[in-house]
Coordinates of N, CA and C in Angstrom, one line a residue:
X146 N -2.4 8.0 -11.6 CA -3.2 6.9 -11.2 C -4.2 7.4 -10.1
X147 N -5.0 6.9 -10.0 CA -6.7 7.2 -9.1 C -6.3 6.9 -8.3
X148 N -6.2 7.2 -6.8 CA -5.9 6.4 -5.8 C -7.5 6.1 -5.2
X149 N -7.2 5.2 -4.0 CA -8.3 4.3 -3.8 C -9.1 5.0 -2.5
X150 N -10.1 5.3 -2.1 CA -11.0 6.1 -1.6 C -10.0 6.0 0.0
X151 N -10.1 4.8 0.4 CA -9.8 3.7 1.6 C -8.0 4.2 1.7
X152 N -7.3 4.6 0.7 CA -5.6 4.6 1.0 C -5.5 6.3 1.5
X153 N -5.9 5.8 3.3 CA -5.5 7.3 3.7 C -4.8 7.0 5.2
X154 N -4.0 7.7 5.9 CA -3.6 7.4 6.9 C -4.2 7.0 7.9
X155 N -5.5 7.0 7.9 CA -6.4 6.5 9.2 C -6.5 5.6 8.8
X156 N -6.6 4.9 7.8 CA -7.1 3.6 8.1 C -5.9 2.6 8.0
X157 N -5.1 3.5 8.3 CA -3.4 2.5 8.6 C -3.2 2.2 10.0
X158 N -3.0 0.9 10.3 CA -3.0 0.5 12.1 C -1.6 0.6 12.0
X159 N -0.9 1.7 12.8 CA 0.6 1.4 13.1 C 1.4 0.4 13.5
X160 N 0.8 -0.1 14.5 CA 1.3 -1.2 15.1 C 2.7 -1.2 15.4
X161 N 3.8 -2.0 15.1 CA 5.3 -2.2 14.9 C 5.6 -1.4 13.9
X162 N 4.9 -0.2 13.4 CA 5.2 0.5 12.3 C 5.2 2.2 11.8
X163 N 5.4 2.0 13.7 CA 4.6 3.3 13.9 C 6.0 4.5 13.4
X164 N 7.7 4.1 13.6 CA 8.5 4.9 12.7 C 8.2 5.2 11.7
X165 N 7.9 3.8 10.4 CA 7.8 4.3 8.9 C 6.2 5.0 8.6
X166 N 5.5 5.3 9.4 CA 4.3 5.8 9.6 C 4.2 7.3 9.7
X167 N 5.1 7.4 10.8 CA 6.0 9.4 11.2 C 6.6 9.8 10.2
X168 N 7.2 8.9 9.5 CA 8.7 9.1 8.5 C 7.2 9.7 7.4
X169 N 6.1 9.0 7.1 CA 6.0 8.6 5.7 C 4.6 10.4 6.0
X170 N 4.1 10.9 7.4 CA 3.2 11.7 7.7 C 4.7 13.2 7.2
X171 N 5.9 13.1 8.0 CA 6.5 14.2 7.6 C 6.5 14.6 6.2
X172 N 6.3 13.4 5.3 CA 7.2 13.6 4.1 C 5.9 14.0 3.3
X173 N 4.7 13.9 3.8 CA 3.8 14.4 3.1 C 2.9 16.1 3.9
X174 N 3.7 16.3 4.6 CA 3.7 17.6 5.0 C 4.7 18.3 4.5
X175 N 5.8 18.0 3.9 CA 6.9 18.8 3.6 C 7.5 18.7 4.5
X176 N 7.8 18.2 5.5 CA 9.2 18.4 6.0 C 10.4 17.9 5.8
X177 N 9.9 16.7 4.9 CA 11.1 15.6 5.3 C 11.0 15.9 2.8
X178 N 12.7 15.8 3.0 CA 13.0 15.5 1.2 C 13.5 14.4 1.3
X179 N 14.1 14.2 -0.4 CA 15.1 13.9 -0.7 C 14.5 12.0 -0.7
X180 N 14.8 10.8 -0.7 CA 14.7 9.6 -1.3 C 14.4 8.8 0.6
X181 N 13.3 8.2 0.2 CA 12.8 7.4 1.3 C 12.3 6.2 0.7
X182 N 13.0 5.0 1.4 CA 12.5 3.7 0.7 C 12.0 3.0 1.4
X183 N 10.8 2.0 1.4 CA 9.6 1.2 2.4 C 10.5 0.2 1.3
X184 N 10.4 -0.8 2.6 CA 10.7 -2.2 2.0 C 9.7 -3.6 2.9
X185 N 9.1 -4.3 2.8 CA 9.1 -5.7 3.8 C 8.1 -6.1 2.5
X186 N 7.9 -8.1 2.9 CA 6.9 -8.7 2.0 C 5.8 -8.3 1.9
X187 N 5.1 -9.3 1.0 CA 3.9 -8.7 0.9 C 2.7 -8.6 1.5
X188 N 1.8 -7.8 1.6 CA 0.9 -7.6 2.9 C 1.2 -7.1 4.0
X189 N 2.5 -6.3 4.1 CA 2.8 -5.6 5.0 C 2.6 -4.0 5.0
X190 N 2.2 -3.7 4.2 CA 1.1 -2.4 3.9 C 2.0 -1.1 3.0
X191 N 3.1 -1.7 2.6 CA 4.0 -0.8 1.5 C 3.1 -0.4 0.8
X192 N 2.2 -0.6 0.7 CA 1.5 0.1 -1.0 C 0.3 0.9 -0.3
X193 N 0.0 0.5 0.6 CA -1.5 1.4 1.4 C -0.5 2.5 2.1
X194 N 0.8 2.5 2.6 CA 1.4 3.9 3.3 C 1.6 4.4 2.1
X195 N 2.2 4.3 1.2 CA 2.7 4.9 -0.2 C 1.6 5.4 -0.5
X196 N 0.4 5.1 -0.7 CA -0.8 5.6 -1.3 C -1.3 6.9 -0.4
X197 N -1.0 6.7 0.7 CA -1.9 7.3 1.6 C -0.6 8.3 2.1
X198 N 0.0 8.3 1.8 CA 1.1 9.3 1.2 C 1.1 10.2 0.8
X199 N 0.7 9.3 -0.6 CA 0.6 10.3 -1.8 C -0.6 11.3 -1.5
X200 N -1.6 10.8 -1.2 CA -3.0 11.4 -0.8 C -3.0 12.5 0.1
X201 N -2.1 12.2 1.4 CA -2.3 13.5 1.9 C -1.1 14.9 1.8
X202 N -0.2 14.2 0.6 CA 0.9 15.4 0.3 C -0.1 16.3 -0.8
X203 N -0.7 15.5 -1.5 CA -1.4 16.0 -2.6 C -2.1 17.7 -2.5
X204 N -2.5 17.4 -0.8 CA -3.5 18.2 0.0 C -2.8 19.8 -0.6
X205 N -1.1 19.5 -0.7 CA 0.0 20.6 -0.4 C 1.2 20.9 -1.5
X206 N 1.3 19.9 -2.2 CA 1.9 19.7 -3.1 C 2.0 18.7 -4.1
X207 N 2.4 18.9 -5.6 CA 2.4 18.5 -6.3 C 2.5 17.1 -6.4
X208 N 1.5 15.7 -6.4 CA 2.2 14.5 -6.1 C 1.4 13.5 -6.9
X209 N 2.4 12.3 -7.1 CA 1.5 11.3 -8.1 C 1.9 9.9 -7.2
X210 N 1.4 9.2 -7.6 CA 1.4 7.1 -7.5 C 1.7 7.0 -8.9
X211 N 2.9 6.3 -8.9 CA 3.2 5.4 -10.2 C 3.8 4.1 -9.7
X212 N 2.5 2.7 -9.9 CA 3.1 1.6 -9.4 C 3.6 1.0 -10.8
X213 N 4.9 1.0 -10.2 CA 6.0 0.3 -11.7 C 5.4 -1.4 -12.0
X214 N 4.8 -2.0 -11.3 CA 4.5 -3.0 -11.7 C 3.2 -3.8 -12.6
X215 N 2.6 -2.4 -12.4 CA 1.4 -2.5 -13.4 C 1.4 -2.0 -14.9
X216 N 2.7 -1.2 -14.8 CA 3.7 -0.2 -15.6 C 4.3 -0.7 -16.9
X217 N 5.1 -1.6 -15.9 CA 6.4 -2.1 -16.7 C 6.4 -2.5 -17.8
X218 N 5.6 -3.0 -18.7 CA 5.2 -3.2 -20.4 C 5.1 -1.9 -20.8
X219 N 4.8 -0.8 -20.1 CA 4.9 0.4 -21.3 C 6.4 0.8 -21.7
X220 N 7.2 0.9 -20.6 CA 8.5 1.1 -21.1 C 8.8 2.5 -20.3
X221 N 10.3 2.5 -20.0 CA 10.4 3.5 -19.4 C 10.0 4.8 -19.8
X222 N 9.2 4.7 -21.1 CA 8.7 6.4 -21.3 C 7.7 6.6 -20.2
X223 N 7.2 6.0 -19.6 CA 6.5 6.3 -18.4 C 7.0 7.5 -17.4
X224 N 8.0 7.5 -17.0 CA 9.0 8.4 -16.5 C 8.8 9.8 -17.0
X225 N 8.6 9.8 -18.1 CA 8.9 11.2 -18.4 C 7.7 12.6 -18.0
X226 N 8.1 13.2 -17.5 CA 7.7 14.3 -16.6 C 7.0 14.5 -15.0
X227 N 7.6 13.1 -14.9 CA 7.8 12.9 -13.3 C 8.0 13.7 -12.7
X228 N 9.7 14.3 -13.2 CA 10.2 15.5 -12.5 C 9.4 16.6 -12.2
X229 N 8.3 16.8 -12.7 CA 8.1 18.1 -12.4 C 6.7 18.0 -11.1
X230 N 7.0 16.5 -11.0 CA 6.8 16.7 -9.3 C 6.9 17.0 -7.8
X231 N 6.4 17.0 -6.6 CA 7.2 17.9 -5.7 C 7.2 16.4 -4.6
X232 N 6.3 15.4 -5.2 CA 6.7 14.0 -4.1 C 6.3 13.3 -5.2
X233 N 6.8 12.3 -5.8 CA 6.6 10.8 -6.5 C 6.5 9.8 -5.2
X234 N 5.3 9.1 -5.1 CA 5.4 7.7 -4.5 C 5.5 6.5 -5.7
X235 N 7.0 5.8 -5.9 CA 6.8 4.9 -7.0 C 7.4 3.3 -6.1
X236 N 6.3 2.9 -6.6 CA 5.5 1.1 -6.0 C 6.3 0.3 -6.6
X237 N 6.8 -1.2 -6.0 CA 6.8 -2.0 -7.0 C 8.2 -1.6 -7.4
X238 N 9.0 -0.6 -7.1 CA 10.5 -0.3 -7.6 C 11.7 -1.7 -8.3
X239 N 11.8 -2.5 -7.3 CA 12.1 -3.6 -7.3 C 11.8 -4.6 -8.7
X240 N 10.5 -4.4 -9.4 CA 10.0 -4.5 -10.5 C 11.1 -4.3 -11.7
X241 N 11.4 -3.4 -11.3 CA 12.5 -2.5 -12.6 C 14.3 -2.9 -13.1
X242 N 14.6 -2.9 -11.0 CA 15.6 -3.0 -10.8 C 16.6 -4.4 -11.5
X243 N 17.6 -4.2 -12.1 CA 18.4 -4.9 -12.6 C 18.1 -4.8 -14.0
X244 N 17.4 -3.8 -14.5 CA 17.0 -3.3 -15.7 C 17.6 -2.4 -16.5
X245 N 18.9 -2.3 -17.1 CA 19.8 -1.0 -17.1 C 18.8 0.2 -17.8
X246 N 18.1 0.4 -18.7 CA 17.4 1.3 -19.2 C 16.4 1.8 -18.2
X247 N 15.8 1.0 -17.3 CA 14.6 1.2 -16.3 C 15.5 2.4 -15.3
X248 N 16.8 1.8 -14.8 CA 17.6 2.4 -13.9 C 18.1 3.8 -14.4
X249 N 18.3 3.8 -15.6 CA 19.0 4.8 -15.8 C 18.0 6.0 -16.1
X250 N 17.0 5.6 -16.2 CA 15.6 6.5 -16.4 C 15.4 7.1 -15.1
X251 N 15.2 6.3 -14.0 CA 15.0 6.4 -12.2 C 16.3 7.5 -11.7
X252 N 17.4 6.9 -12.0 CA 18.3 7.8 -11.9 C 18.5 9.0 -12.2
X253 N 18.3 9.6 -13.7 CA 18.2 10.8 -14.0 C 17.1 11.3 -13.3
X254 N 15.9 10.5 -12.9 CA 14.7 11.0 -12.1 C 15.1 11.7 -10.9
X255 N 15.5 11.0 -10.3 CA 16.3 11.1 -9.3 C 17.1 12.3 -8.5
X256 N 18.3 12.4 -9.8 CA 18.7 13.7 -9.6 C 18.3 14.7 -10.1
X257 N 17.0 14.7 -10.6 CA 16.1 16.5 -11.1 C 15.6 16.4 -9.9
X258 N 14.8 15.8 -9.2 CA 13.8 15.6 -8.0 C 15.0 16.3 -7.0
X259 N 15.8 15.8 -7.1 CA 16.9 16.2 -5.8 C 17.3 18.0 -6.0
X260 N 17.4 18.3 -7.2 CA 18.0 19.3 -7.8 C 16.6 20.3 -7.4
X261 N 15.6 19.9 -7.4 CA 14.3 21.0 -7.6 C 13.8 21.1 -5.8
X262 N 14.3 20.1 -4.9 CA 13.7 19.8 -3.5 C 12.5 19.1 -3.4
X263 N 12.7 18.2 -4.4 CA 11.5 17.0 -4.7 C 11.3 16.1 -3.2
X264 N 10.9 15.1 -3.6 CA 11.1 14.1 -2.8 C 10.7 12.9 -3.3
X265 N 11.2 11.7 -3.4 CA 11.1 10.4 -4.0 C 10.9 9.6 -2.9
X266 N 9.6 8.6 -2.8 CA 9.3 7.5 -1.8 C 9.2 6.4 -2.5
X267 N 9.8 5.3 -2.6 CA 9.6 3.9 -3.2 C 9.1 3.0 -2.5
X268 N 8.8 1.8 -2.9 CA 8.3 0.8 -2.0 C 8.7 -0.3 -2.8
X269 N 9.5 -1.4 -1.7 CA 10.0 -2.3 -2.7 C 9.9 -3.8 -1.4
X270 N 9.8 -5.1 -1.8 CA 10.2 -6.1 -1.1 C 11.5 -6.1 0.1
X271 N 12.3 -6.0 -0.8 CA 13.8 -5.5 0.0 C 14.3 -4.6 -0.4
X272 N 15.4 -4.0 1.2 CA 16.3 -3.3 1.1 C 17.0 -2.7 0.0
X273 N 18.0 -2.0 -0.6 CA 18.1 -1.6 -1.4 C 19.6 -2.6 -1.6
X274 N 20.2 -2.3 -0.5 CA 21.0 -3.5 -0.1 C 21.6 -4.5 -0.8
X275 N 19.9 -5.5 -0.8 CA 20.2 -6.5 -0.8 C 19.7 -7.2 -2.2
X276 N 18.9 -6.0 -3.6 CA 19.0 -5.9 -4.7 C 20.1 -6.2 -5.2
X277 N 20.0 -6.5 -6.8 CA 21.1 -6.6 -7.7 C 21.2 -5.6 -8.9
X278 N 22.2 -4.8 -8.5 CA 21.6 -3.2 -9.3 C 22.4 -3.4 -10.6
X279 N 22.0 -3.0 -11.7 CA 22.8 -2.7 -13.0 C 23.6 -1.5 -12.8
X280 N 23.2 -0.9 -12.2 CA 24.2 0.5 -12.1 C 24.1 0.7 -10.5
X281 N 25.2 0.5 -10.1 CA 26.1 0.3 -8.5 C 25.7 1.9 -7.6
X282 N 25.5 2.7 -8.9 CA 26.0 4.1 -8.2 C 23.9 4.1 -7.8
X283 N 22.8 3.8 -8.8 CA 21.7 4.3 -8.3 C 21.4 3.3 -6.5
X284 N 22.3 2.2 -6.8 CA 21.7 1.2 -5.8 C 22.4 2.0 -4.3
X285 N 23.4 2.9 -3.9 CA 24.3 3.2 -3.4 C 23.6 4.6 -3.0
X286 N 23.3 5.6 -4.0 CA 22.2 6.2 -3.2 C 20.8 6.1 -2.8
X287 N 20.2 4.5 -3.3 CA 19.1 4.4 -2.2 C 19.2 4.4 -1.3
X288 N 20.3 3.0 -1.3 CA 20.7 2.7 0.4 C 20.9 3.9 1.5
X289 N 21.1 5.2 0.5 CA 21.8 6.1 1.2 C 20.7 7.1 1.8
X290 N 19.7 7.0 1.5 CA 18.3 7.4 2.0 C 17.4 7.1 3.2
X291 N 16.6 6.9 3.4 CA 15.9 6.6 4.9 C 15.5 5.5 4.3
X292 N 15.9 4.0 4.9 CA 15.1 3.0 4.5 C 14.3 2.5 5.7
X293 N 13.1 2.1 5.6 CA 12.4 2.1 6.6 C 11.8 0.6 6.5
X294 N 12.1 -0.2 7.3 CA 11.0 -1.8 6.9 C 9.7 -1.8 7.7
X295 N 9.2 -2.3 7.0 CA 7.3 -2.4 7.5 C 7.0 -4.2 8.1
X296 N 6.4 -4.2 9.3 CA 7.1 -5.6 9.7 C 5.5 -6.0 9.6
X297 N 4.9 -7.5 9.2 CA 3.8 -8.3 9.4 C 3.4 -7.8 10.3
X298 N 2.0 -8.0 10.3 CA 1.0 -7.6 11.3 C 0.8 -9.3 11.8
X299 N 0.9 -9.1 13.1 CA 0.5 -10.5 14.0 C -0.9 -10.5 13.9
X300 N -1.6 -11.7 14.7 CA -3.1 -12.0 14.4 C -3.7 -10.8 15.3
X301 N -3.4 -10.4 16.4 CA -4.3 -10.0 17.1 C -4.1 -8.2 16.3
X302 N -3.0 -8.1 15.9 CA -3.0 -6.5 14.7 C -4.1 -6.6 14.1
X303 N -4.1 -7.9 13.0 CA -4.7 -8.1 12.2 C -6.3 -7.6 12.6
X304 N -7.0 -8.4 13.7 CA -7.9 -8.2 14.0 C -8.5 -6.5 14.5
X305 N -7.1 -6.4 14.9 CA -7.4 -4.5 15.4 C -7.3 -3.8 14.2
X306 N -6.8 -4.1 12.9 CA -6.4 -3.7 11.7 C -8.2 -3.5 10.5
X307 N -8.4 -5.0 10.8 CA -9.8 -5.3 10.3 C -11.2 -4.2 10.9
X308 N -10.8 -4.4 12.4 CA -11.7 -3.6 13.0 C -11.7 -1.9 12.4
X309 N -10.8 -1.3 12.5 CA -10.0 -0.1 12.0 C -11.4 0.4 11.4
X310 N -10.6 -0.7 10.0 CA -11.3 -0.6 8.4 C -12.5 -0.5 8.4
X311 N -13.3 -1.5 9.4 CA -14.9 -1.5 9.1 C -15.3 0.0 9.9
X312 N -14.8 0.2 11.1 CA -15.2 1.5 11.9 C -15.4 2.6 10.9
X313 N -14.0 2.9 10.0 CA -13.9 3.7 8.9 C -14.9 3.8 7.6
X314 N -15.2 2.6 7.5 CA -16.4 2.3 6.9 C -17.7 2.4 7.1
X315 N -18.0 2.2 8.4 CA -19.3 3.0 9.1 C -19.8 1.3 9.0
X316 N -19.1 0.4 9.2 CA -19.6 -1.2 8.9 C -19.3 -2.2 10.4
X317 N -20.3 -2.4 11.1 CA -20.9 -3.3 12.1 C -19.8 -4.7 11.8
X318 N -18.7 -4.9 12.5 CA -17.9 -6.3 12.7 C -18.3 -7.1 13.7
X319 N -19.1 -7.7 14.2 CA -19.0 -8.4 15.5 C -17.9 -9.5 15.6
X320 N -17.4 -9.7 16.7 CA -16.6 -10.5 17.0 C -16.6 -11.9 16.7
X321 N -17.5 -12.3 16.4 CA -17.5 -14.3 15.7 C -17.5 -13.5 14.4
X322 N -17.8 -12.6 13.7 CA -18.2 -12.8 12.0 C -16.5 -12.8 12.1
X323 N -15.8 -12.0 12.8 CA -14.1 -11.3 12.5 C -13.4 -13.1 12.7
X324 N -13.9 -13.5 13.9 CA -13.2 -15.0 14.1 C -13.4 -15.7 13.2
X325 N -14.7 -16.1 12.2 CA -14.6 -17.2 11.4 C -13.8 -16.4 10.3
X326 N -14.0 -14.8 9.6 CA -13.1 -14.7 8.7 C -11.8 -14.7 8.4
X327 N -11.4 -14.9 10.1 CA -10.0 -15.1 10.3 C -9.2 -17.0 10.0
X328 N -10.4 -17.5 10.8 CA -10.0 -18.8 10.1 C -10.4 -19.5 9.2
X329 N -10.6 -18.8 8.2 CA -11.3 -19.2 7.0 C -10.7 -18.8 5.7
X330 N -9.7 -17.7 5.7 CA -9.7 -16.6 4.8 C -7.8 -16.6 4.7
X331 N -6.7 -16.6 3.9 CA -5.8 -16.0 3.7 C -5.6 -15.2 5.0
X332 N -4.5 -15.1 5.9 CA -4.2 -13.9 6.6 C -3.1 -12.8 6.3
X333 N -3.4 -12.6 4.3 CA -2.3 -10.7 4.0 C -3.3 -10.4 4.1
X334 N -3.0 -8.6 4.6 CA -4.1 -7.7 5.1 C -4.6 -7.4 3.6
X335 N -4.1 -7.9 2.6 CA -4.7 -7.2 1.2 C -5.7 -8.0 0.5
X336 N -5.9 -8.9 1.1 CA -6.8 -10.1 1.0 C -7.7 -9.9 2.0
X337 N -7.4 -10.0 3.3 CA -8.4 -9.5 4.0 C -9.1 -8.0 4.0
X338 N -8.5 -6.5 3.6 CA -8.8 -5.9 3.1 C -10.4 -5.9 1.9
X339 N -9.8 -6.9 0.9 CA -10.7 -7.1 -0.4 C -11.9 -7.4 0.1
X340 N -11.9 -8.1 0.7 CA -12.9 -9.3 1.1 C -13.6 -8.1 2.3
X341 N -13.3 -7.7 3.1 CA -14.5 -6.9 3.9 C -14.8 -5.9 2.5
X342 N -13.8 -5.2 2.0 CA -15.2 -4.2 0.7 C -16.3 -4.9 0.0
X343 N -15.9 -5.8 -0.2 CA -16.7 -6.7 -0.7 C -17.8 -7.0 -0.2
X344 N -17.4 -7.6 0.9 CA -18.7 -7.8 2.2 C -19.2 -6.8 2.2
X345 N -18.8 -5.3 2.6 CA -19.6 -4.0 2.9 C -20.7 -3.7 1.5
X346 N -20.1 -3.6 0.5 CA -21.4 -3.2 -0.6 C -22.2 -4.3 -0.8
X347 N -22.1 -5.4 -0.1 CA -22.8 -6.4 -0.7 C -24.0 -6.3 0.5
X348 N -23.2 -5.9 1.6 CA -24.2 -5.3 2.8 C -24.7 -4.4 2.6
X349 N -24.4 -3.2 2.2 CA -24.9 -2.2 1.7 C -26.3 -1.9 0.6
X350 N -26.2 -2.9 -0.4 CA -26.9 -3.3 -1.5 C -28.4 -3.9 -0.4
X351 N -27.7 -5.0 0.2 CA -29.1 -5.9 0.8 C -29.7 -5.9 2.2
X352 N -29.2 -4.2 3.0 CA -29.1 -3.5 4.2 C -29.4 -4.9 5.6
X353 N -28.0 -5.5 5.0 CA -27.7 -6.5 5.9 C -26.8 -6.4 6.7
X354 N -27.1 -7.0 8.0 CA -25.6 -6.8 8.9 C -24.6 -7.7 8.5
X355 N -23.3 -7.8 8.7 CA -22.2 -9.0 8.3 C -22.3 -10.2 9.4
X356 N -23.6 -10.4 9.1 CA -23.3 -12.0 10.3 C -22.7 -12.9 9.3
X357 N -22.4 -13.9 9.8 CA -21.8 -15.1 9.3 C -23.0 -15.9 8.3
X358 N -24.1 -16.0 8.6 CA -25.1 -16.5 7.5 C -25.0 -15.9 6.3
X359 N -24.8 -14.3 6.5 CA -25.0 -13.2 5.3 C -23.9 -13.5 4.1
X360 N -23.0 -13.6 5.1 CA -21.4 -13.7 4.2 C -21.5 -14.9 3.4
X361 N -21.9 -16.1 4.0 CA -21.8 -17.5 3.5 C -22.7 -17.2 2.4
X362 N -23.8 -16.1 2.3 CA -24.7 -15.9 1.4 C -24.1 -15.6 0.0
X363 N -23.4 -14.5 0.1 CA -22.8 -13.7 -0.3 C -21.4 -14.3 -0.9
X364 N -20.6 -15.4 -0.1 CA -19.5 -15.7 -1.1 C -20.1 -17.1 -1.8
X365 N -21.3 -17.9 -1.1 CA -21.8 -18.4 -2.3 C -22.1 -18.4 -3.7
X366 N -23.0 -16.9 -3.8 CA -23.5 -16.4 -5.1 C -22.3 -15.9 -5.8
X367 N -20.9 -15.4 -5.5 CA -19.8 -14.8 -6.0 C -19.6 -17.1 -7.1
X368 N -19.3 -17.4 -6.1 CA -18.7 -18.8 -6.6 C -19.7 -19.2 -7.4
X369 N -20.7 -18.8 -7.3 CA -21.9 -19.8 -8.6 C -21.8 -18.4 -10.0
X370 N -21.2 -17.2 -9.4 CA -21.3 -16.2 -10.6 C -20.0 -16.8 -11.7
X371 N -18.6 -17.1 -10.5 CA -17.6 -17.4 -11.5 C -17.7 -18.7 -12.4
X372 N -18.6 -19.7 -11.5 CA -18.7 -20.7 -12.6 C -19.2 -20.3 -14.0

């Protein structure tokens, strides 16, 4: 899978997250093996550390993104030659779980990855815990791994999170355009995420700044395209 230009560790605001952030930098330098699992809801950034993971192990070693949830209709032949990677980040785990064929595929994964000095990172809603596993023994060595929770970003994160992204972007935020899209807009960062790239090439295209007129321009003609 392609990862996305934007899924790199700079443009991740640590915040309350700054453990599963160290955990997730060792493991893509090689230091850290063996089964690491990201758990919290959604829009807590499980899928941008995972990605941005993947991205900078890649720099060093062998590594892929397989999010199971975009997946899961092909069938567990997906799986097959995984192993012969040196980090899998697989998304969306939780997707699978309570699936005895899915599991038993993950498991054998599992133990080649372990057998070669792989390293397996998942990302799932919950703990491993607190799943309902078809097979006791794969649920028993997640838990048994580094599980790391990723906690909500509060509003004022959010806003240092948003800023982050546009800096990274080379994209002008001023402070009222950030307030009204704050109370205007969904607050998961993957929503707010969307919606500034969106803003940016649309700025980009009509070498506009993001004032608040521009935007209102901009999510108007979106709403008259969907009609």
């Amino acid at each position: 899978m392609r990862l996305p230009d934007r899924a790199v560790f700079a443009s991740f605001l640590p915040a309350r997250n700054v453990e599963a952030l160290e955990h997730a930098r060792r493991i893509a330098a090689g230091e850290v093996g063996g089964l690491t699992w990201l758990c919290g809801p959604p829009g807590s950034g499980k899928t941008h550390l995972l990605q941005a993971l993947c991205a900078a192990a890649s720099e060093r070693m062998r590594a892929g993104y397989v999010p199971l949830g975009a997946v899961v209709a092909l069938g567990v032949g997906v799986l097959e030659g995984l192993p012969q990677l040196d980090c899998l980040c697989m998304d969306d785990i939780d997707r699978v779980v309570g699936q005895i064929e899915w599991e038993r595929g993950i498991f054998a994964l599992l133990r080649e990855l372990e057998d070669s000095g792989g390293r397996l990172v998942t990302a799932a809603s919950a703990p491993p815990a607190l799943l309902s596993w078809a097979l006791p023994d794969l649920g028993s060595r997640c838990a048994a791994g580094a599980v790391l929770p990723l906690r909500m970003l509060d509003e004022p994160e959010q806003r240092a999170a948003l800023q982050l992204r546009a800096k990274l972007r080379g994209v002008e935020l001023p402070q009222e355009t950030l307030n009204w899209l704050l109370r205007r807009f969904p607050r998961d960062m993957g929503s707010l995420y969307e919606l500034l790239d969106t803003l940016d090439e649309a700025a980009l295209v009509a070498q506009r700044r993001l004032t608040i007129p521009f935007i209102r321009e901009v999510l108007s003609s979106a709403a008259r395209r969907g009609h």
